[in-house]
Short mmCIF file of C-alpha atoms in Angstrom, two decimals:
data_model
loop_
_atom_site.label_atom_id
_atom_site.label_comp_id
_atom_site.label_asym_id
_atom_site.label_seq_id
_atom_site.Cartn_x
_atom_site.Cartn_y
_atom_site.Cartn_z
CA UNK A 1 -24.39 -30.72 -34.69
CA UNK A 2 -26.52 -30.61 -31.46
CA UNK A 3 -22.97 -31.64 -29.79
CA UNK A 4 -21.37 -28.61 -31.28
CA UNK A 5 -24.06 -26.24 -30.40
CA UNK A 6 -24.34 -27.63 -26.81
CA UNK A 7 -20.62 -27.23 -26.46
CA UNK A 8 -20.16 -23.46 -28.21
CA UNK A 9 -23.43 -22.73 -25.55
CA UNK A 10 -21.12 -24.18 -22.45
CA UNK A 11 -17.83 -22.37 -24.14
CA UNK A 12 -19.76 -19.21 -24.16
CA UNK A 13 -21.74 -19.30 -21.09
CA UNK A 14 -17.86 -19.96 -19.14
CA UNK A 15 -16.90 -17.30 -20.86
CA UNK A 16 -19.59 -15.06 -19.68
CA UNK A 17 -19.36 -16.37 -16.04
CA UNK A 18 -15.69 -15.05 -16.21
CA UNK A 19 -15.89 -12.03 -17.24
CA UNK A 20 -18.38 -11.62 -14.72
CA UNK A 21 -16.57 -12.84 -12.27
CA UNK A 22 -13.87 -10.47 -13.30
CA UNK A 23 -15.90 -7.95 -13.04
CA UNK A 24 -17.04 -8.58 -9.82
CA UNK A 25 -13.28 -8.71 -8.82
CA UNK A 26 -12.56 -5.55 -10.76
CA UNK A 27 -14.78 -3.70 -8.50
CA UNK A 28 -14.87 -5.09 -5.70
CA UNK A 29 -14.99 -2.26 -2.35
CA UNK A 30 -11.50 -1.64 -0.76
CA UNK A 31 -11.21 -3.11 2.92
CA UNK A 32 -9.58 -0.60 5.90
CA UNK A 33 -10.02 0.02 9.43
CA UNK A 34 -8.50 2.24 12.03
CA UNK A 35 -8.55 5.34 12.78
CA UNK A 36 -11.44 7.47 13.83
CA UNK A 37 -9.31 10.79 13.35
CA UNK A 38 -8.90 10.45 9.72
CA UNK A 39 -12.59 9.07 8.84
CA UNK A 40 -14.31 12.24 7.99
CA UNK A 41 -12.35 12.38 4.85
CA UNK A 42 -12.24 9.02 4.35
CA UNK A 43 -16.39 9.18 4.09
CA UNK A 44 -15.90 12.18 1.66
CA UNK A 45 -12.92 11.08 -0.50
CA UNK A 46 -15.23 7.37 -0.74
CA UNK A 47 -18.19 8.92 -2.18
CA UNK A 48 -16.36 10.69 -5.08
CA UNK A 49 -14.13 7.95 -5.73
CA UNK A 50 -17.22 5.33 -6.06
CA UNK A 51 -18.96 7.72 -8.59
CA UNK A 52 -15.68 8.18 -10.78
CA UNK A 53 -14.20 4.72 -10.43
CA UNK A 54 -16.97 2.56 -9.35
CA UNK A 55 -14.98 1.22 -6.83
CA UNK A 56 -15.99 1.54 -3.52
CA UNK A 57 -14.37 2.14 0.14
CA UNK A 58 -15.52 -0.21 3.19
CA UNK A 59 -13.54 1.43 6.17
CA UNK A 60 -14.01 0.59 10.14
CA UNK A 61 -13.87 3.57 12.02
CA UNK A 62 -12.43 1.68 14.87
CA UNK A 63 -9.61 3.32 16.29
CA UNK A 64 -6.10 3.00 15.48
CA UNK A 65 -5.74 0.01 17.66
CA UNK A 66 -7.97 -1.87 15.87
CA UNK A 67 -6.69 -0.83 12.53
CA UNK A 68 -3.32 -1.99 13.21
CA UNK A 69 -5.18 -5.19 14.94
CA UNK A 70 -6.41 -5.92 11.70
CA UNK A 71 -4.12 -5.36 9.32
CA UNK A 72 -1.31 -7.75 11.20
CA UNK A 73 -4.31 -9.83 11.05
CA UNK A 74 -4.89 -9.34 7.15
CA UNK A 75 -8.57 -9.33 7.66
CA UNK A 76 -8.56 -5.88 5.85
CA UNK A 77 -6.30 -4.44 2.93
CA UNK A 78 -5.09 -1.35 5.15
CA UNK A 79 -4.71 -0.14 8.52
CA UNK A 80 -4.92 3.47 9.47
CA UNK A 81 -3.38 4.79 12.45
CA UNK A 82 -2.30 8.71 14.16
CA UNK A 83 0.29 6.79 16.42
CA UNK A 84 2.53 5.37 13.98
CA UNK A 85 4.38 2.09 14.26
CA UNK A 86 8.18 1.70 15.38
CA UNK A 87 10.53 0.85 13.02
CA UNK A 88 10.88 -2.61 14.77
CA UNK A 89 7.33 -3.41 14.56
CA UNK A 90 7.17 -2.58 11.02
CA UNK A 91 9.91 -4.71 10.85
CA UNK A 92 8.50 -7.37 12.48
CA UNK A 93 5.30 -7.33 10.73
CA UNK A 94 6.34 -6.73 7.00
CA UNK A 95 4.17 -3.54 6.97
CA UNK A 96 4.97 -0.01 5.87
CA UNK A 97 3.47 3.29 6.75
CA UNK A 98 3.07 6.69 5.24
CA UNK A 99 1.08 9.62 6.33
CA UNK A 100 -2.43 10.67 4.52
CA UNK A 101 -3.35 14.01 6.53
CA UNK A 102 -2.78 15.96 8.87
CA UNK A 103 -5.33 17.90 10.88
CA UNK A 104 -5.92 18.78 14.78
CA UNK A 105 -7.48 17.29 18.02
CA UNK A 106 -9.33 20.05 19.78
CA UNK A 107 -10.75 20.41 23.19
CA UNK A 108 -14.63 19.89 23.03
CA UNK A 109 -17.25 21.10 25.59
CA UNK A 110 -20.49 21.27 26.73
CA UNK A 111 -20.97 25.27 28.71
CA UNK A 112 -24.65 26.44 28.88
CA UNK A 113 -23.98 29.79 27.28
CA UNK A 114 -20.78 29.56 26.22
CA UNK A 115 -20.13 29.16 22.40
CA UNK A 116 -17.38 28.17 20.04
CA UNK A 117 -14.30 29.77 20.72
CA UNK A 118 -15.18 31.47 23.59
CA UNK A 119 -13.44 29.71 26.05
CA UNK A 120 -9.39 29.40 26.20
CA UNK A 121 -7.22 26.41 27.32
CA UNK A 122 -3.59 25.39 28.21
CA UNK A 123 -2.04 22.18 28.27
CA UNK A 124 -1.18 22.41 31.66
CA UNK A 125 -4.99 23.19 32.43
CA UNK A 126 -5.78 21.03 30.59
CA UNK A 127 -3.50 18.00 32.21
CA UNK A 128 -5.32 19.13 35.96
CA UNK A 129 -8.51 18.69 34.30
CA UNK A 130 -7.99 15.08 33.22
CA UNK A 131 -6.13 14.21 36.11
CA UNK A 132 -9.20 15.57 38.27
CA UNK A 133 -7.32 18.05 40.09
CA UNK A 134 -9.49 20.62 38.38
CA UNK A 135 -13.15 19.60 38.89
CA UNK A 136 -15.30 22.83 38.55
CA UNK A 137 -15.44 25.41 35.34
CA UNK A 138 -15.06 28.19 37.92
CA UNK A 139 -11.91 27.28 39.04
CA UNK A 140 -9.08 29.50 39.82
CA UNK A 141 -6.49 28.41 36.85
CA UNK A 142 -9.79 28.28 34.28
CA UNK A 143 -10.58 31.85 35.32
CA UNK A 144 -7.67 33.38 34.93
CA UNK A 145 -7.02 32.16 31.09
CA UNK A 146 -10.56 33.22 30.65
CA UNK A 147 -10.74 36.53 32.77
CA UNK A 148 -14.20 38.04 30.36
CA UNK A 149 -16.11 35.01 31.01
CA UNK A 150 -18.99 34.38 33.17
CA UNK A 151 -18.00 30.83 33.84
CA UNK A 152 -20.12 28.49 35.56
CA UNK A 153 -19.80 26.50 38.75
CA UNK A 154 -20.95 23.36 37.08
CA UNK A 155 -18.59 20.48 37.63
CA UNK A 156 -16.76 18.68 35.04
CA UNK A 157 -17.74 15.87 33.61
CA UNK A 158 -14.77 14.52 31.90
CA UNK A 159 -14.77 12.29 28.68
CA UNK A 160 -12.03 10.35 27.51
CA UNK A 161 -12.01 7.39 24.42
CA UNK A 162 -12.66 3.77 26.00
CA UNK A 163 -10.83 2.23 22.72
CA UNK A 164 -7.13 2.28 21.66
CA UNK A 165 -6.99 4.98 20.00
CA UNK A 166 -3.96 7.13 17.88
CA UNK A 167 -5.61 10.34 18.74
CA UNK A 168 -5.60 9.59 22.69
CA UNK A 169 -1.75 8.82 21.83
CA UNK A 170 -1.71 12.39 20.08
CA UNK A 171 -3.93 14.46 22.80
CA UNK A 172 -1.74 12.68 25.66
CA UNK A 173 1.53 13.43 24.35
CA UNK A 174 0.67 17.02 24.57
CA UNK A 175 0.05 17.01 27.73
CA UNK A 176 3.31 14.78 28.59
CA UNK A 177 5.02 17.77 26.55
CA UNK A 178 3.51 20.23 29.19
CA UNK A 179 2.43 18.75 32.64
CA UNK A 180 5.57 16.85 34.55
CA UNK A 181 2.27 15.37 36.56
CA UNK A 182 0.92 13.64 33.94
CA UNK A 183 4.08 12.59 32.23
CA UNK A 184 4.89 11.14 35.68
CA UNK A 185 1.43 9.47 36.56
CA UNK A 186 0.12 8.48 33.23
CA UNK A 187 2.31 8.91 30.41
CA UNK A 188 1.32 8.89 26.76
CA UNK A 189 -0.36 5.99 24.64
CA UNK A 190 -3.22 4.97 22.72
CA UNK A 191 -5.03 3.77 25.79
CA UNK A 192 -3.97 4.74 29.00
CA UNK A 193 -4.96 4.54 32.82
CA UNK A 194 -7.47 7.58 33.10
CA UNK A 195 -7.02 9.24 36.59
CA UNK A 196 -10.98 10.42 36.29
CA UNK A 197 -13.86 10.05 33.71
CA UNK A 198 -15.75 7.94 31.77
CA UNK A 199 -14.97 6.17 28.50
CA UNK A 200 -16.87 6.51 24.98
CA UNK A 201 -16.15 4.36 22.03
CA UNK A 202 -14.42 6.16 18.97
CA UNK A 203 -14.45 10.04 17.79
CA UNK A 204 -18.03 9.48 17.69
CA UNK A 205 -18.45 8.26 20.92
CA UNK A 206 -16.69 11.20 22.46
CA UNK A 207 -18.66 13.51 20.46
CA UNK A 208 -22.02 12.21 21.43
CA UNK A 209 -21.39 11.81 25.12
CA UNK A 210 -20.14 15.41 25.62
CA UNK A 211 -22.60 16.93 24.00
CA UNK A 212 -24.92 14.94 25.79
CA UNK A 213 -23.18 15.82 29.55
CA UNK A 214 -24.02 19.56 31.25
CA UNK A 215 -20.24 20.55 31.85
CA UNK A 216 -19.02 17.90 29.65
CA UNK A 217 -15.20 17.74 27.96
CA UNK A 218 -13.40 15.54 25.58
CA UNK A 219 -11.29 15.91 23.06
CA UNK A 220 -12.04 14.81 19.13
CA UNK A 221 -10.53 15.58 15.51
CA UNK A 222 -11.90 18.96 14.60
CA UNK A 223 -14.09 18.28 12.01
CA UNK A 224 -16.24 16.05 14.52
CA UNK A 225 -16.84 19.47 16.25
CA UNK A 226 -18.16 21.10 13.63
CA UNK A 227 -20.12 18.50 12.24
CA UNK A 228 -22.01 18.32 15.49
CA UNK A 229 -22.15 21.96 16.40
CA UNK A 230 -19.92 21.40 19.81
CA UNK A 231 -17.98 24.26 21.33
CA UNK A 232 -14.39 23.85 21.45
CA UNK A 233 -11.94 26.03 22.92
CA UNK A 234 -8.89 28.17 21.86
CA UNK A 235 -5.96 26.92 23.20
CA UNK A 236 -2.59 28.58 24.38
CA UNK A 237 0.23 27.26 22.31
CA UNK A 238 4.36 26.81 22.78
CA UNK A 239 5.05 30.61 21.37
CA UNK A 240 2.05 31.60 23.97
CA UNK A 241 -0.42 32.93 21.67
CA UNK A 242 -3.90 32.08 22.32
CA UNK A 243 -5.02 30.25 18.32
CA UNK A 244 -8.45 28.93 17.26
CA UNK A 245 -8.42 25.61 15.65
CA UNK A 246 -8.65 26.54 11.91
CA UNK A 247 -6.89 24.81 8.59
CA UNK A 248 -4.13 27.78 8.82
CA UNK A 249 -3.38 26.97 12.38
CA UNK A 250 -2.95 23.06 12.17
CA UNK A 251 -1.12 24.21 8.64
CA UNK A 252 1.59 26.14 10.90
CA UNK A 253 2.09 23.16 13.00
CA UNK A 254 1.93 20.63 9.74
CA UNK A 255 4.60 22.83 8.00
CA UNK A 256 7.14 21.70 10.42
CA UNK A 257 6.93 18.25 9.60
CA UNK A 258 10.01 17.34 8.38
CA UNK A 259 8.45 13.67 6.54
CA UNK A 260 11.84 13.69 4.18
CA UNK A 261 14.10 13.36 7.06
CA UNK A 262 12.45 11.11 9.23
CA UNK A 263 12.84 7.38 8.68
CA UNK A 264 9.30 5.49 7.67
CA UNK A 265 7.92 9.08 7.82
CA UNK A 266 7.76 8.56 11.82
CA UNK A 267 6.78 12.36 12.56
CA UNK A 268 5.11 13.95 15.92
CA UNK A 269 3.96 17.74 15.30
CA UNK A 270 2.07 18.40 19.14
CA UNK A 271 3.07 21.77 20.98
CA UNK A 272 5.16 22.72 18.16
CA UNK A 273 6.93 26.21 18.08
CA UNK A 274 5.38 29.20 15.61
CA UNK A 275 2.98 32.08 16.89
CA UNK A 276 0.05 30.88 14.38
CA UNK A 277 0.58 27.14 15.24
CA UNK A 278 -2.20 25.11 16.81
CA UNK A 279 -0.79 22.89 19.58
CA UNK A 280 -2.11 19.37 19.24
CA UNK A 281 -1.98 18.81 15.51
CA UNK A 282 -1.63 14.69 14.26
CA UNK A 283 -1.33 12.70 11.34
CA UNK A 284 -2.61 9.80 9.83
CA UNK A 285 -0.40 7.09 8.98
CA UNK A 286 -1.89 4.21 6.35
CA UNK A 287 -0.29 0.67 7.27
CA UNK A 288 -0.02 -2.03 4.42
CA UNK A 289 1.84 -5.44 4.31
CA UNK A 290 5.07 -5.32 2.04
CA UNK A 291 4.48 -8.58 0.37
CA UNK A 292 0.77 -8.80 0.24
CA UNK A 293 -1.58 -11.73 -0.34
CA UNK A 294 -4.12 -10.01 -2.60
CA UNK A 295 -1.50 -7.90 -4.60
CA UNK A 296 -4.75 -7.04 -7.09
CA UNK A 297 -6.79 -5.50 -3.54
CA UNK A 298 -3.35 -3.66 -2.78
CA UNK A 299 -2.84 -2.12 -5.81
CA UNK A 300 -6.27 -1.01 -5.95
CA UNK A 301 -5.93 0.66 -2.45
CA UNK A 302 -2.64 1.99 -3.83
CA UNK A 303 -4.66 3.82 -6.50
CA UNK A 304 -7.25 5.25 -4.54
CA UNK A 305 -4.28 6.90 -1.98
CA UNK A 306 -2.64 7.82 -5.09
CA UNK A 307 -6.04 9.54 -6.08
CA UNK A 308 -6.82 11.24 -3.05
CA UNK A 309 -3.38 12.94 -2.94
CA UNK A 310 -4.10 14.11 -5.51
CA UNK A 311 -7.96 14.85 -6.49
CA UNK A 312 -8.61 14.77 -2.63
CA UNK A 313 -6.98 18.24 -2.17
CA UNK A 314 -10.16 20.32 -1.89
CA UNK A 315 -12.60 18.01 0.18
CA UNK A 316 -9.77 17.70 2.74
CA UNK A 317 -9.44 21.71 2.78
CA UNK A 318 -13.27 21.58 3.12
CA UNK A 319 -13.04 19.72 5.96
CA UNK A 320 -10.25 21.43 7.69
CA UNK A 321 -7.26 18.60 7.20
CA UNK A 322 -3.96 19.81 5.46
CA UNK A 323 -3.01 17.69 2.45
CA UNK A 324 0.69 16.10 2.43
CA UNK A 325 2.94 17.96 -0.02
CA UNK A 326 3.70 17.24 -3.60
CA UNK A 327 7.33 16.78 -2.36
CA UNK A 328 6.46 14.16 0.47
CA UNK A 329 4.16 12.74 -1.73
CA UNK A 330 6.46 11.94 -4.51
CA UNK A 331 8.52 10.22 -1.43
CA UNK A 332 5.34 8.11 -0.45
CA UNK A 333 5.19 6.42 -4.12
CA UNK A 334 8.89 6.00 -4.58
CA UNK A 335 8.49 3.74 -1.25
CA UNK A 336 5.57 2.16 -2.82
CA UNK A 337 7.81 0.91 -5.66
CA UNK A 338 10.59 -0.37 -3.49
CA UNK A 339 9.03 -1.15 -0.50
CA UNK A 340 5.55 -2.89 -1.51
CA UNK A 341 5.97 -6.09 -3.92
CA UNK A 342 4.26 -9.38 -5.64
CA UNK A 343 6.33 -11.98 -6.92
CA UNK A 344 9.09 -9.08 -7.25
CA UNK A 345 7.32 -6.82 -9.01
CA UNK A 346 6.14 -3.43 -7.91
CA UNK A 347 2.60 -3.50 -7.16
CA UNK A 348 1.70 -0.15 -7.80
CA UNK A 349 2.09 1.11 -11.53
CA UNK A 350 1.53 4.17 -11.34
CA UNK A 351 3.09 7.64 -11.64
#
């Protein structure tokens, strides 16, 4: 009898060890990294997500280097990147990709007396700036987009990111799209060779150093600018309309996204054409293997996209990204089905 009871106690207490165990695996956080762009809404869409689902979101904001670093690496369930990846190294790495938001990269600065908005900005400008032709804020080509403004002789102290980073490729294939100079002496990637200036790690970096440097400018994801009360300029765009950085003007730019035509959903919207359109606009591409070796971790993270494309709508608005439409969306999860598989079965389930 003491057998049996000893036994049932061992039976039971196995049991309860798995289910805990299960449990534990049930909600255990998702694992990301990448992109510093996108990580405002990441923070956001994590919060609400934990309290509904119990199911939390570790993310690296990192830079899309290291996102894509990792997730060929499979140290982390996604990747999350504004440059995205050829088809070839897709390919080659059994990943696929599909866009989360879209938002825009805006010239930050630090002006004693100047505030948010005041000050204008080309691309062209904007290329002699970072390739230190321009060095002062008084200078003759600043002046003249800015002909109201008491600018200041300070000299400019220019910030670039020090890290690989998707919204470098972004902000420098603007200016390739403007200044033959630039395209010709530095080109456009997620690190380059910076002509002039010093390096800061991530969105955050950027942020902090410019609004730590008298005549200081960099250029970060807008929601980074208002979050830390920098000035950012207006900018001059392709249909030559000066446009403040706003949800409606990175919504101009976003609505020429053509996602259905383009294969892997491989889209560039900088210095795109529309009166209302704000110039250096970029998306966020998630990266996830094909054939994965956790296919319970990838279907979770397959959920919580699904989620935020759909419950997410509002704290993205909030925060000044444009949400991916229902149409591309419906896209997205048909290439989920095909495209993403365990054993030969889909690993996402849902809708």
């Amino acid at each position: 009898m003491r057998h049996f009871i000893r036994s049932a106690a061992v039976a039971i207490a196995m049991a309860a060890a798995s289910t805990l165990t299960l449990s534990a695996a049930m909600a255990a956080d998702l694992s990301g990294a990448g992109s510093t762009f996108i990580y405002p809404v990441f923070a956001k869409w994590a919060d609400t997500y934990k309290k509904d689902t119990g199911i939390g979101l570790n993310y690296q904001s990192i830079g899309s280097g290291g996102g894509i670093k990792q997730v060929i690496a499979k140290t982390v369930t996604f990747g999350a990147t504004d440059k995205p990846m050829s088809d070839a190294d897709l390919e080659k790495n059994g990943l696929v990709q599909f866009p989360m938001v879209m938002g825009g990269i805006v010239p930050i600065v630090n002006l004693t007396g100047i505030k948010p908005g005041e000050l204008v900005l080309d691309g062209k400008t904007l290329a002699q700036i970072y390739l230190g032709a321009i060095t002062t804020w008084d200078d003759a080509a600043i002046k003249a987009l800015n002909p109201d403004l008491k600018l200041p002789s300070t000299a400019i102290a220019v910030v670039h990111r020090s890290d690989g980073s998707g919204t470098t490729f972004n902000f420098t294939d603007y200016l390739v799209k403007l200044s033959p100079d630039w395209k010709d002496k530095v080109g456009s990637d997620t690190a380059v060779e910076w002509p002039t200036g010093v390096g800061a790690k991530g969105s955050e970096g950027v942020a902090n150093t410019v609004k730590q440097t008298d005549g200081g400018i960099g250029y970060v994801e807008y929601a980074y600018a208002k979050q830390n009360n920098l000035s950012y300029s207006k900018m001059l765009n392709a249909a030559g309309k000066v446009v403040e950085p706003s949800l409606e003007s990175f919504g101009a730019a976003a609505s020429n996204a053509d996602f259905k035509g383009a294969k892997n959903f491989n889209v560039i919207i900088t210095n795109e054409p529309g009166d209302a359109t704000w110039p250096i606009a970029a998306s966020t591409w998630v990266l996830i293997h094909k054939t994965p070796d956790d296919a319970a971790a990838t279907g979770e993270a397959l959920k919580f996209f699904a989620w935020a494309y759909k419950d997410g709508k509002e704290t993205a608005k909030a925060l000044d990204y444009v949400s991916i439409p229902d149409s591309v969306v419906d896209l997205i999860k048909a290439s989920w089905k095909a495209d993403i598989k365990a054993d030969g079965k889909p690993v996402y389930a849902g809708e």
